[in-house]
XYZ file of C-alpha atoms in Angstrom:
725
model
C 18.081 21.878 -112.824
C 18.280 21.571 -109.170
C 15.103 21.478 -107.277
C 14.746 22.162 -103.625
C 12.701 19.541 -101.826
C 9.509 20.904 -100.702
C 9.092 21.050 -96.999
C 6.145 19.117 -95.639
C 3.008 21.044 -95.408
C 2.237 22.378 -92.009
C -1.036 21.052 -90.788
C -3.455 23.648 -90.021
C -4.203 23.619 -86.301
C -7.884 23.825 -85.797
C -8.953 24.742 -82.326
C -10.211 21.633 -80.587
C -13.592 21.688 -78.984
C -13.538 22.259 -75.202
C -14.445 19.090 -73.327
C -16.684 19.236 -70.294
C -14.909 17.793 -67.233
C -16.185 14.357 -66.220
C -18.455 14.541 -63.256
C -16.826 12.788 -60.339
C -18.765 10.244 -58.320
C -18.208 9.600 -54.662
C -18.285 5.854 -55.165
C -18.934 3.673 -58.200
C -21.602 1.026 -58.001
C -20.609 -2.536 -57.289
C -20.861 -3.639 -60.963
C -18.787 -0.740 -62.316
C -16.193 -1.073 -59.561
C -15.725 -4.770 -60.293
C -15.126 -4.052 -64.011
C -13.309 -0.739 -63.530
C -15.549 1.156 -65.940
C -16.948 4.677 -65.748
C -19.921 5.203 -63.455
C -22.125 8.201 -62.705
C -24.269 9.548 -59.913
C -27.537 8.502 -61.484
C -29.547 5.845 -59.774
C -29.376 3.415 -61.463
C -26.246 4.442 -63.330
C -26.057 4.504 -67.135
C -24.153 1.221 -67.374
C -26.698 -0.608 -65.239
C -29.598 0.871 -67.213
C -28.064 -0.362 -70.452
C -27.683 -3.897 -69.142
C -31.075 -3.727 -67.431
C -29.615 -4.791 -64.053
C -29.952 -3.637 -60.468
C -27.493 -0.943 -59.442
C -26.169 -1.728 -55.952
C -23.804 0.005 -53.522
C -23.226 -2.615 -50.806
C -19.496 -2.436 -50.012
C -18.415 -1.744 -46.388
C -20.809 0.443 -44.446
C -18.232 2.447 -42.503
C -15.563 2.605 -45.232
C -14.725 6.202 -46.230
C -15.774 6.992 -49.800
C -14.135 10.384 -50.266
C -11.021 12.144 -48.996
C -13.000 14.368 -46.594
C -14.720 11.283 -45.221
C -11.339 9.585 -44.727
C -9.978 12.629 -42.906
C -13.030 12.746 -40.659
C -12.617 9.022 -39.903
C -8.959 9.533 -38.977
C -9.876 12.364 -36.621
C -12.615 10.258 -35.042
C -10.188 7.404 -34.376
C -7.620 9.779 -32.866
C -10.247 11.152 -30.516
C -11.236 7.621 -29.501
C -7.614 6.786 -28.718
C -7.355 9.889 -26.509
C -10.528 8.904 -24.656
C -9.260 5.377 -24.008
C -5.883 6.657 -22.778
C -7.616 9.036 -20.386
C -9.818 6.210 -19.135
C -6.791 3.980 -18.568
C -4.994 6.758 -16.684
C -8.056 7.349 -14.523
C -8.288 3.626 -13.741
C -4.620 3.561 -12.712
C -5.231 6.437 -10.306
C -8.152 4.614 -8.726
C -6.002 1.590 -7.848
C -3.128 3.575 -6.371
C -1.286 1.958 -3.496
C -2.474 2.962 0.000
C -0.120 4.829 2.275
C 1.118 3.352 5.553
C -1.205 5.746 7.399
C -4.122 4.348 5.441
C -3.041 0.835 6.326
C -2.566 1.677 9.976
C -6.155 2.881 10.116
C -7.206 -0.617 9.139
C -5.210 -2.260 11.914
C -5.603 0.343 14.622
C -6.248 -0.759 18.215
C -9.684 0.791 18.110
C -10.744 -1.168 15.055
C -14.403 -2.086 15.389
C -15.506 -4.770 12.979
C -19.157 -3.872 13.522
C -18.461 -0.452 12.013
C -16.151 -1.816 9.351
C -16.690 -0.813 5.784
C -16.239 -3.209 2.896
C -12.681 -4.259 2.352
C -12.102 -2.144 -0.728
C -12.468 1.002 1.400
C -10.042 -0.370 3.977
C -7.280 -1.465 1.680
C -7.368 -0.385 -1.932
C -6.981 -3.544 -3.989
C -5.049 -3.992 -7.141
C -8.026 -4.487 -9.435
C -7.905 -7.152 -12.087
C -7.243 -5.535 -15.448
C -7.617 -6.690 -19.006
C -4.279 -5.017 -19.736
C -1.509 -7.534 -19.152
C 1.282 -6.473 -16.815
C 4.935 -7.407 -17.271
C 6.000 -10.235 -15.004
C 9.209 -11.529 -13.529
C 9.351 -14.917 -15.194
C 9.399 -17.981 -12.940
C 10.573 -21.520 -13.631
C 9.029 -24.783 -14.800
C 10.005 -27.813 -12.762
C 9.033 -31.466 -13.004
C 7.795 -32.502 -9.596
C 8.804 -35.789 -8.035
C 5.347 -37.324 -8.538
C 4.814 -36.280 -12.133
C 6.690 -35.858 -15.365
C 4.591 -32.777 -16.086
C 6.332 -29.487 -15.281
C 4.774 -27.163 -12.723
C 5.217 -23.405 -12.703
C 6.798 -21.693 -9.704
C 7.093 -17.918 -9.648
C 10.082 -15.819 -8.697
C 8.735 -15.249 -5.178
C 8.711 -18.973 -4.397
C 11.285 -20.866 -2.398
C 11.707 -23.165 -5.414
C 13.005 -20.264 -7.487
C 15.437 -19.295 -4.729
C 16.625 -22.884 -4.465
C 17.282 -22.923 -8.202
C 19.474 -19.848 -7.768
C 21.395 -21.645 -5.027
C 21.808 -24.603 -7.363
C 23.169 -22.436 -10.147
C 25.580 -20.760 -7.766
C 26.897 -24.034 -6.359
C 27.373 -25.497 -9.805
C 29.362 -22.451 -10.892
C 31.325 -22.089 -7.657
C 32.360 -25.740 -7.532
C 33.295 -25.609 -11.225
C 31.726 -29.027 -11.754
C 28.290 -29.899 -13.115
C 25.905 -31.733 -10.859
C 25.679 -35.285 -12.147
C 22.198 -36.295 -13.259
C 22.331 -39.679 -11.584
C 23.396 -38.053 -8.342
C 20.175 -36.086 -8.437
C 17.893 -38.958 -9.397
C 15.904 -40.091 -6.416
C 15.074 -43.716 -5.588
C 12.101 -44.901 -7.600
C 9.880 -46.290 -4.847
C 10.009 -43.152 -2.742
C 9.088 -41.013 -5.737
C 5.795 -42.915 -5.986
C 5.078 -43.240 -2.301
C 1.523 -41.913 -2.548
C 0.619 -44.178 -5.446
C 2.349 -47.134 -3.804
C 0.348 -46.551 -0.646
C -2.876 -46.499 -2.631
C -1.936 -49.688 -4.448
C -1.085 -51.361 -1.185
C -4.372 -50.277 0.339
C -6.418 -51.200 -2.737
C -7.845 -47.729 -2.975
C -9.208 -47.569 -6.492
C -12.672 -47.094 -5.035
C -12.285 -45.456 -1.598
C -15.846 -46.099 -0.475
C -15.854 -49.718 -1.557
C -12.492 -50.328 0.072
C -13.787 -48.954 3.338
C -16.584 -51.510 3.420
C -14.286 -54.370 2.506
C -11.407 -53.482 4.806
C -12.304 -51.859 8.125
C -9.537 -49.297 8.521
C -11.491 -46.746 10.527
C -11.364 -46.129 14.243
C -13.843 -46.677 17.012
C -15.819 -43.837 18.530
C -13.536 -43.515 21.552
C -10.458 -43.383 19.320
C -11.984 -40.736 17.091
C -13.070 -38.608 20.032
C -9.553 -38.763 21.457
C -8.177 -37.453 18.191
C -10.796 -34.727 17.960
C -9.458 -33.278 21.209
C -6.264 -32.494 19.310
C -8.333 -30.522 16.833
C -9.941 -28.293 19.468
C -6.576 -27.619 21.099
C -4.643 -27.212 17.850
C -6.310 -26.289 14.577
C -9.569 -24.844 15.884
C -7.900 -21.808 17.465
C -5.893 -21.201 14.272
C -8.735 -21.801 11.775
C -11.916 -20.610 13.556
C -14.313 -21.812 10.867
C -16.228 -24.432 12.859
C -19.161 -23.909 15.203
C -17.936 -26.088 18.054
C -21.326 -26.966 19.528
C -22.908 -27.506 16.132
C -20.062 -29.816 15.092
C -20.316 -31.884 18.268
C -24.042 -32.363 17.685
C -23.423 -33.306 14.072
C -20.759 -35.820 15.081
C -23.006 -37.421 17.702
C -25.813 -37.778 15.154
C -23.564 -39.922 12.939
C -23.456 -42.739 15.490
C -26.369 -45.125 15.815
C -26.668 -47.650 18.657
C -27.173 -50.536 16.254
C -24.038 -49.779 14.211
C -20.380 -50.370 15.019
C -19.229 -47.574 12.732
C -20.604 -44.116 12.144
C -22.147 -42.676 9.035
C -19.641 -40.992 6.719
C -19.353 -37.213 6.797
C -16.916 -35.256 4.604
C -16.289 -32.639 7.289
C -15.748 -35.124 10.111
C -13.576 -37.332 7.907
C -11.205 -34.583 6.788
C -10.858 -33.244 10.326
C -9.975 -36.733 11.557
C -7.454 -37.090 8.720
C -5.897 -33.804 9.799
C -5.804 -34.931 13.433
C -4.119 -38.220 12.506
C -1.499 -36.336 10.526
C -0.978 -33.726 13.234
C -0.991 -36.148 16.152
C 1.220 -38.844 14.672
C 4.108 -37.586 16.805
C 2.134 -38.398 19.950
C 1.607 -42.058 18.976
C 4.248 -44.416 20.464
C 6.817 -45.704 17.978
C 5.953 -49.335 18.746
C 2.436 -48.703 17.481
C 3.474 -46.901 14.294
C 6.336 -49.206 13.323
C 5.721 -51.720 10.573
C 7.600 -54.400 8.731
C 6.479 -52.841 5.449
C 8.321 -50.037 3.744
C 8.704 -47.183 6.195
C 7.884 -44.449 3.697
C 4.412 -45.877 3.130
C 3.600 -45.354 6.798
C 5.036 -41.862 6.948
C 3.110 -39.553 9.224
C 2.621 -36.923 6.564
C 0.101 -39.159 4.781
C -1.463 -40.574 7.918
C -5.238 -40.431 7.726
C -5.318 -40.830 3.964
C -8.299 -43.178 4.188
C -10.357 -40.488 5.858
C -9.130 -37.948 3.306
C -10.124 -40.147 0.359
C -13.579 -40.833 1.728
C -14.104 -37.134 2.402
C -13.158 -36.254 -1.181
C -15.430 -38.963 -2.558
C -18.376 -37.567 -0.609
C -17.595 -33.999 -1.679
C -17.559 -35.005 -5.334
C -21.062 -36.396 -4.978
C -22.381 -33.022 -3.761
C -20.726 -30.640 -6.222
C -24.059 -29.390 -7.560
C -25.518 -28.701 -4.118
C -22.686 -27.435 -1.900
C -23.181 -26.239 1.653
C -21.218 -24.386 4.301
C -19.813 -27.748 5.402
C -18.485 -28.234 1.857
C -16.373 -25.075 2.100
C -15.198 -26.032 5.584
C -14.150 -29.441 4.267
C -12.195 -27.882 1.408
C -10.374 -25.560 3.809
C -9.137 -28.434 5.955
C -8.415 -30.601 2.904
C -6.128 -27.861 1.606
C -4.326 -27.746 4.954
C -4.006 -31.531 5.023
C -2.495 -31.608 1.526
C -0.177 -28.719 2.300
C 1.165 -30.510 5.376
C 1.456 -33.704 3.320
C 3.547 -31.670 0.827
C 1.141 -32.096 -2.100
C 1.477 -28.427 -3.001
C -0.270 -28.517 -6.378
C -3.194 -30.516 -5.015
C -3.477 -28.096 -2.103
C -3.567 -25.151 -4.497
C -6.264 -26.791 -6.630
C -8.399 -27.638 -3.591
C -8.074 -24.018 -2.462
C -9.449 -22.917 -5.821
C -12.403 -25.251 -5.313
C -12.980 -23.743 -1.879
C -13.026 -20.235 -3.353
C -15.517 -21.071 -6.075
C -17.749 -22.976 -3.681
C -17.689 -20.060 -1.231
C -18.653 -17.695 -4.040
C -21.476 -20.027 -5.088
C -22.806 -19.723 -1.530
C -22.320 -15.941 -1.517
C -19.809 -15.905 1.317
C -17.800 -13.148 -0.380
C -20.625 -10.641 0.101
C -21.987 -9.247 3.333
C -24.211 -11.847 5.032
C -27.982 -11.247 5.030
C -29.149 -9.104 7.920
C -31.905 -11.552 8.875
C -29.388 -14.228 9.924
C -28.464 -14.568 13.603
C -25.404 -12.558 14.611
C -23.303 -15.629 15.341
C -24.103 -17.223 12.002
C -23.221 -14.041 10.134
C -19.875 -13.929 11.922
C -19.207 -17.581 11.095
C -19.847 -16.953 7.385
C -17.378 -14.066 7.459
C -14.726 -16.150 9.212
C -15.122 -18.927 6.651
C -14.769 -16.519 3.729
C -11.678 -14.809 5.092
C -10.122 -18.183 5.919
C -10.588 -19.153 2.264
C -9.089 -15.852 1.135
C -6.086 -16.258 3.428
C -5.495 -19.821 2.228
C -5.360 -18.551 -1.343
C -3.046 -15.689 -0.401
C -0.629 -17.896 1.518
C -0.260 -20.663 -1.011
C -0.252 -18.360 -4.059
C 2.598 -16.180 -2.857
C 4.349 -19.228 -1.431
C 4.367 -20.828 -4.907
C 4.687 -17.570 -6.827
C 1.408 -17.961 -8.697
C -1.426 -15.506 -9.428
C -3.916 -14.821 -6.667
C -7.387 -16.176 -7.296
C -9.522 -13.604 -5.445
C -10.138 -10.092 -6.740
C -10.456 -8.033 -3.582
C -12.358 -5.354 -5.484
C -15.284 -7.767 -5.795
C -15.437 -8.640 -2.093
C -17.956 -6.783 0.056
C -17.841 -8.990 3.146
C -16.494 -7.013 6.086
C -13.950 -8.349 8.528
C -15.382 -10.532 11.273
C -15.512 -9.528 14.917
C -13.455 -10.788 17.844
C -15.654 -9.364 20.596
C -16.867 -11.464 23.485
C -20.308 -11.946 21.919
C -18.861 -13.547 18.801
C -16.269 -15.510 20.784
C -18.869 -17.063 23.079
C -21.602 -17.646 20.493
C -23.458 -20.943 20.852
C -21.473 -21.917 23.930
C -17.926 -21.816 22.458
C -15.516 -23.028 25.137
C -12.211 -21.261 24.379
C -13.406 -17.868 25.592
C -11.171 -14.854 26.221
C -7.967 -13.813 27.953
C -8.354 -10.465 29.623
C -10.521 -7.625 28.352
C -8.716 -7.108 25.041
C -8.187 -10.589 23.585
C -10.502 -13.485 22.780
C -9.730 -16.711 20.990
C -10.785 -14.981 17.739
C -8.321 -12.075 18.084
C -5.482 -14.106 16.600
C -7.439 -14.654 13.389
C -8.226 -10.930 13.142
C -4.579 -9.876 13.391
C -3.365 -12.736 11.225
C -5.711 -11.632 8.438
C -4.638 -8.022 8.852
C -1.019 -9.141 8.454
C -1.798 -10.787 5.129
C -3.808 -7.799 3.925
C -0.828 -5.593 4.741
C 1.533 -8.041 3.080
C -0.568 -7.921 -0.089
C -0.417 -4.121 -0.100
C 3.383 -4.413 -0.122
C 3.651 -7.449 -2.392
C 1.510 -6.122 -5.265
C 3.457 -2.906 -5.983
C 6.831 -4.556 -5.321
C 6.337 -7.382 -7.787
C 4.691 -5.014 -10.208
C 7.875 -2.932 -10.085
C 10.019 -6.031 -10.609
C 8.082 -6.818 -13.775
C 8.215 -3.233 -15.048
C 11.974 -2.936 -14.526
C 12.690 -6.232 -16.260
C 10.413 -5.288 -19.166
C 11.687 -1.725 -19.599
C 15.375 -2.642 -19.438
C 15.034 -5.810 -21.494
C 16.781 -7.889 -18.837
C 16.773 -11.651 -18.995
C 17.545 -11.704 -15.283
C 17.063 -8.921 -12.747
C 20.412 -9.605 -11.082
C 22.423 -8.637 -14.163
C 21.668 -4.967 -13.425
C 22.469 -3.795 -9.867
C 20.809 -0.438 -10.526
C 17.556 -2.217 -11.310
C 17.829 -4.219 -8.094
C 18.473 -1.038 -6.113
C 15.520 0.716 -7.731
C 13.171 -2.055 -6.605
C 14.776 -2.096 -3.161
C 13.981 1.592 -2.692
C 10.324 0.926 -3.436
C 10.211 -1.835 -0.828
C 11.832 0.510 1.697
C 8.849 2.851 1.362
C 6.387 -0.001 1.940
C 7.926 -1.873 4.873
C 6.759 0.706 7.470
C 3.272 -0.720 6.933
C 4.496 -4.055 8.345
C 5.965 -2.224 11.350
C 2.636 -0.462 11.847
C 0.942 -3.862 11.972
C 3.362 -5.016 14.697
C 2.610 -1.927 16.770
C -1.111 -2.686 16.652
C -0.878 -6.293 17.872
C -2.214 -6.446 21.459
C 0.393 -7.152 24.106
C -1.582 -10.247 25.148
C -0.849 -11.779 21.724
C 2.880 -11.064 21.870
C 5.573 -13.312 23.300
C 7.775 -11.340 25.630
C 11.564 -11.621 25.480
C 13.765 -12.843 28.268
C 15.940 -10.048 29.544
C 13.467 -7.339 28.621
C 13.842 -7.448 24.857
C 11.258 -6.029 22.490
C 8.594 -8.476 21.213
C 8.801 -9.252 17.490
C 12.390 -8.003 17.439
C 15.332 -9.728 15.757
C 17.693 -9.414 18.709
C 18.162 -13.204 19.098
C 16.843 -13.154 22.670
C 14.915 -16.174 23.939
C 11.133 -15.838 24.195
C 9.046 -16.225 27.316
C 6.596 -19.132 27.095
C 3.957 -18.203 29.652
C 3.049 -21.521 31.237
C -0.042 -20.155 33.006
C -1.646 -18.865 29.814
C -4.227 -21.078 28.067
C -2.751 -23.542 25.582
C -4.695 -22.010 22.703
C -3.249 -18.572 23.482
C 0.311 -19.876 23.772
C -0.015 -21.572 20.397
C -1.526 -18.458 18.827
C 1.333 -16.296 20.094
C 3.914 -18.628 18.583
C 2.120 -18.963 15.246
C 1.491 -15.237 14.860
C 5.124 -14.253 15.397
C 6.430 -17.064 13.195
C 4.049 -15.970 10.438
C 5.256 -12.381 10.780
C 8.907 -13.389 10.397
C 8.051 -15.567 7.399
C 6.228 -12.706 5.674
C 9.246 -10.420 6.034
C 11.573 -13.194 4.821
C 9.578 -13.664 1.633
C 9.286 -9.940 0.907
C 13.012 -9.240 1.304
C 14.610 -12.459 0.002
C 14.757 -11.350 -3.674
C 17.506 -8.936 -2.622
C 19.934 -11.696 -1.620
C 22.292 -11.688 -4.600
C 25.023 -14.214 -5.352
C 27.231 -11.876 -7.349
C 28.528 -8.375 -6.634
C 29.383 -6.106 -9.554
C 32.722 -4.333 -9.089
C 32.344 -0.609 -8.621
C 28.647 -0.712 -7.761
C 26.990 0.211 -4.489
C 23.498 -1.013 -3.582
C 23.036 -0.062 0.081
C 19.244 -0.408 0.211
C 19.268 -3.859 -1.382
C 21.996 -4.992 1.017
C 19.955 -3.725 3.972
C 17.001 -5.785 2.773
C 19.238 -8.854 2.507
C 20.358 -8.293 6.099
C 16.751 -7.819 7.205
C 15.856 -11.082 5.499
C 18.523 -13.121 7.262
C 17.752 -11.457 10.620
C 14.152 -12.628 10.409
C 15.198 -16.094 9.210
C 17.467 -16.361 12.249
C 14.694 -15.180 14.584
C 12.224 -17.651 13.091
C 14.661 -20.528 13.535
C 15.606 -19.641 17.103
C 11.965 -19.343 18.170
C 11.041 -22.594 16.441
C 13.969 -24.403 18.057
C 13.119 -23.104 21.518
C 9.427 -23.942 21.247
C 10.098 -27.440 19.878
C 12.703 -28.302 22.513
C 11.124 -26.612 25.551
C 7.407 -27.282 25.003
C 4.965 -29.384 23.028
C 3.185 -26.425 21.411
C 4.613 -27.270 17.976
C 5.252 -30.978 18.429
C 2.541 -32.048 16.000
C 3.045 -32.093 12.253
C 1.898 -28.818 10.709
C 2.659 -26.397 7.901
C 5.318 -24.770 10.066
C 7.754 -27.509 9.082
C 7.654 -26.214 5.492
C 8.038 -22.665 6.807
C 11.095 -23.758 8.794
C 12.466 -25.281 5.598
C 11.838 -21.947 3.880
C 13.839 -20.167 6.586
C 16.623 -22.764 6.420
C 17.235 -22.428 2.683
C 17.168 -18.648 3.110
C 19.943 -18.959 5.691
C 21.893 -21.251 3.366
C 21.530 -18.800 0.489
C 22.707 -15.882 2.606
C 25.756 -17.751 3.915
C 26.704 -18.680 0.349
C 26.089 -15.202 -1.066
C 27.750 -13.268 1.762
C 30.618 -15.353 3.175
C 32.109 -12.202 4.721
C 29.333 -10.268 6.433
C 28.498 -9.236 9.963
C 25.359 -11.426 9.907
C 26.995 -14.523 8.404
C 28.160 -16.006 11.701
C 24.751 -15.864 13.368
C 23.160 -17.235 10.191
C 25.603 -20.147 10.240
C 24.844 -20.821 13.917
C 21.116 -20.641 13.238
C 21.508 -23.375 10.622
C 22.658 -25.714 13.391
C 19.402 -24.920 15.217
C 17.406 -25.584 12.055
C 19.017 -29.006 11.700
C 18.141 -29.736 15.324
C 14.495 -28.867 14.604
C 14.491 -31.180 11.588
C 15.996 -33.939 13.727
C 13.219 -33.589 16.307
C 10.537 -33.941 13.645
C 12.578 -36.601 11.871
C 11.867 -39.088 14.650
C 8.350 -39.436 13.227
C 8.482 -37.819 9.817
C 10.877 -39.175 7.203
C 10.733 -36.017 5.115
C 12.109 -34.005 8.031
C 15.023 -36.403 8.429
C 15.807 -35.894 4.742
C 15.639 -32.123 5.196
C 18.165 -32.382 8.031
C 20.532 -34.408 5.851
C 20.427 -32.031 2.908
C 20.858 -28.993 5.165
C 23.978 -30.540 6.692
C 25.436 -31.157 3.247
C 24.735 -27.609 2.125
C 26.337 -26.273 5.298
C 29.450 -28.333 4.561
C 29.627 -26.916 1.056
C 29.175 -23.386 2.345
C 32.027 -23.969 4.805
C 34.198 -25.302 1.973
C 33.579 -22.246 -0.184
C 34.198 -19.926 2.762
C 37.475 -21.734 3.431
C 38.557 -21.252 -0.167
C 37.778 -17.571 0.047
C 39.714 -17.071 3.271
C 42.682 -18.938 1.776
C 42.590 -16.882 -1.388
C 41.727 -19.946 -3.479
C 39.125 -18.492 -5.757
C 40.026 -20.395 -8.925
C 38.095 -19.095 -11.860
C 35.315 -17.760 -9.703
C 36.791 -14.272 -9.895
C 36.205 -14.278 -13.643
C 32.513 -15.158 -13.644
C 31.640 -11.840 -15.192
C 34.301 -11.982 -17.896
C 32.381 -13.862 -20.558
C 33.054 -13.242 -24.185
C 30.738 -11.779 -26.765
C 27.271 -11.060 -25.486
C 27.665 -13.359 -22.503
C 27.616 -11.281 -19.344
C 28.735 -14.204 -17.223
C 25.575 -13.989 -15.155
C 23.045 -15.781 -17.324
C 23.376 -18.814 -15.086
C 21.715 -16.812 -12.318
C 18.493 -16.813 -14.317
C 16.675 -20.069 -13.484
C 14.801 -19.852 -16.769
C 18.126 -20.347 -18.569
C 19.700 -22.995 -16.360
C 19.391 -25.977 -18.638
C 22.383 -27.602 -17.010
C 20.936 -27.253 -13.536
C 17.256 -27.919 -14.174
C 17.226 -31.150 -12.214
C 18.906 -29.511 -9.248
C 15.400 -28.590 -8.118
C 14.622 -32.247 -7.465
C 16.251 -32.166 -4.065
C 14.212 -29.156 -3.015
C 10.990 -30.577 -4.363
C 11.776 -33.867 -2.711
C 11.434 -32.177 0.668
C 7.867 -31.657 -0.427
C 7.547 -35.154 -1.845
C 8.794 -37.718 0.682
C 11.971 -38.362 -1.280
C 15.317 -39.222 0.245
C 18.409 -37.164 -0.429
C 21.209 -39.618 0.161
C 22.172 -39.761 -3.511
C 22.343 -36.035 -4.056
C 25.543 -35.598 -2.086
C 26.750 -39.178 -2.059
C 30.487 -39.938 -2.104
C 30.336 -40.629 -5.827
C 29.014 -37.185 -6.661
C 31.766 -35.322 -8.532
C 30.432 -32.040 -7.151
C 31.731 -33.089 -3.752
C 35.316 -33.442 -4.912
């Protein structure tokens, strides 16, 4: 019998009881969260009641606990971002660049410093911001006196020299030998050697042991150079007050005067400046010539001044700031650029400690208020000059300065019996300082947006070097073209009494290569001011336009504005050199050692760079002829200053190399130079133009720095240098 397997019984489905949904809690207590167990909204919760413990909800106070809270937090953060963006945009609008008309109002002929408003209403400053701005990267170079690298920005002459070095190395197709660029050891340590020779570990003690200071008659003779030279350029001393102070330092019973930091640094400056007037027989020595170089003449006075200043750091005075100003000038002329920059920073901080950056108290005498203003703006100008010269950040935020510009009226010029006086109804001995400061304010209003644009373009395009993209160069050139009219407006507002006329009826401050008229009947201080003001003007234009001298032209590209700026640059370098040569050879207005030697060097390397970059150009011939004049100027100074003789030698060698390259071009011998841009892979052939990437040419900068460091150049282009072959 077959049986059919019984199918499994079907379970009877009983309806399950409906469960109540678990009540959600916004946030479990700390104990339940840590153990990931169920919590409730009771306080304390059931789990904590069972374990008889405290129920806590510490956590993070502002952490969202529910989805709606999280959404509200997201919306709040978005709103905060919008508010901050609006605030940033508003801040950018407040620091917009002033128009040329705005600038011309500042330097108009009717400018009255008594009615002047604070500087921020005259020239809108670029306020310091916590938001970092993209920068055009500079270079790090070991100076001749230190193995520590120093930073030099892209606006500095050192950066331009490094570009020349890269170009020469590529054009000559031979690397520059390291040993050919190594400078003689003793000259690299000239300052330290001089100190060792003088036994200057303790300047004050050495003074007492070894009487190296001058008699009263000798010092007073040197001080006359100060009144005729530096005083009219840096009007920061009350002449009568200084003379009284100097007389009080001498006592009948003493053969030497009491030390004074201000008197000492001024005498050091006078010794340095007036070394050219001392007969060679007096200055010659059987010891190493470099140790007696004029650029470090007066170092004993400088050291004693610094020692005295260090003792009064906690209680500075107006004389402290004055001493720092002249110490910075002394170091600049001695080519200690880093030390000069550091001393300038000390001057700024000391001036701010004394409140010179704000409007002087109304209860002070008028003349004293004006003196405080002149001191502050001299400090500001020192910072501006050396910072843009070295390509480093400026130290003064103009938005925080409320001191108005000083006056050049007859009352201020004759205060306390000042002897220099006036020249006609429109010009006093203080007028030069007014217009010189206005020039640097105008320069800053051009420099800030220009270099800001450089940084933006490099950052946005991801360039390693600006010169790899001609469109980027042209874009920046167009911005500069809109700003340069402000410089022209400054020229138009300079009084005719402060301008050197041109022989043959040429326009003052022009670049027409006409000789200048040196008015023999004008006061010496006015003649010197005229020369210095025009030379400073040409130097400002050189530095603003020099970035547009390029050593490589991209086929098929056209950059007319950049090329115009390059031509403008060389025109002003030529004008500077011709004026300097004429003044040095036809008068004694610039015979003393001053910072204008370094400015002439700046113009000379600009001429060299242009001749190398543009061998076929309508301005090349006059640039080449101007280089001969520059060498002649260096030769004149070289009779007393070894560093100038070295500058003449290196300029001659660079001229010879430029002539060689020009000869190759005219003969059609270009070698591989025509293929510089034909690199393989990602190499654009132009990376060598970026000084930050010139590992093979890093030491090329030594010869340029050596101009600032008393080094000789004979080994750079010696016969054994393979680069000369």
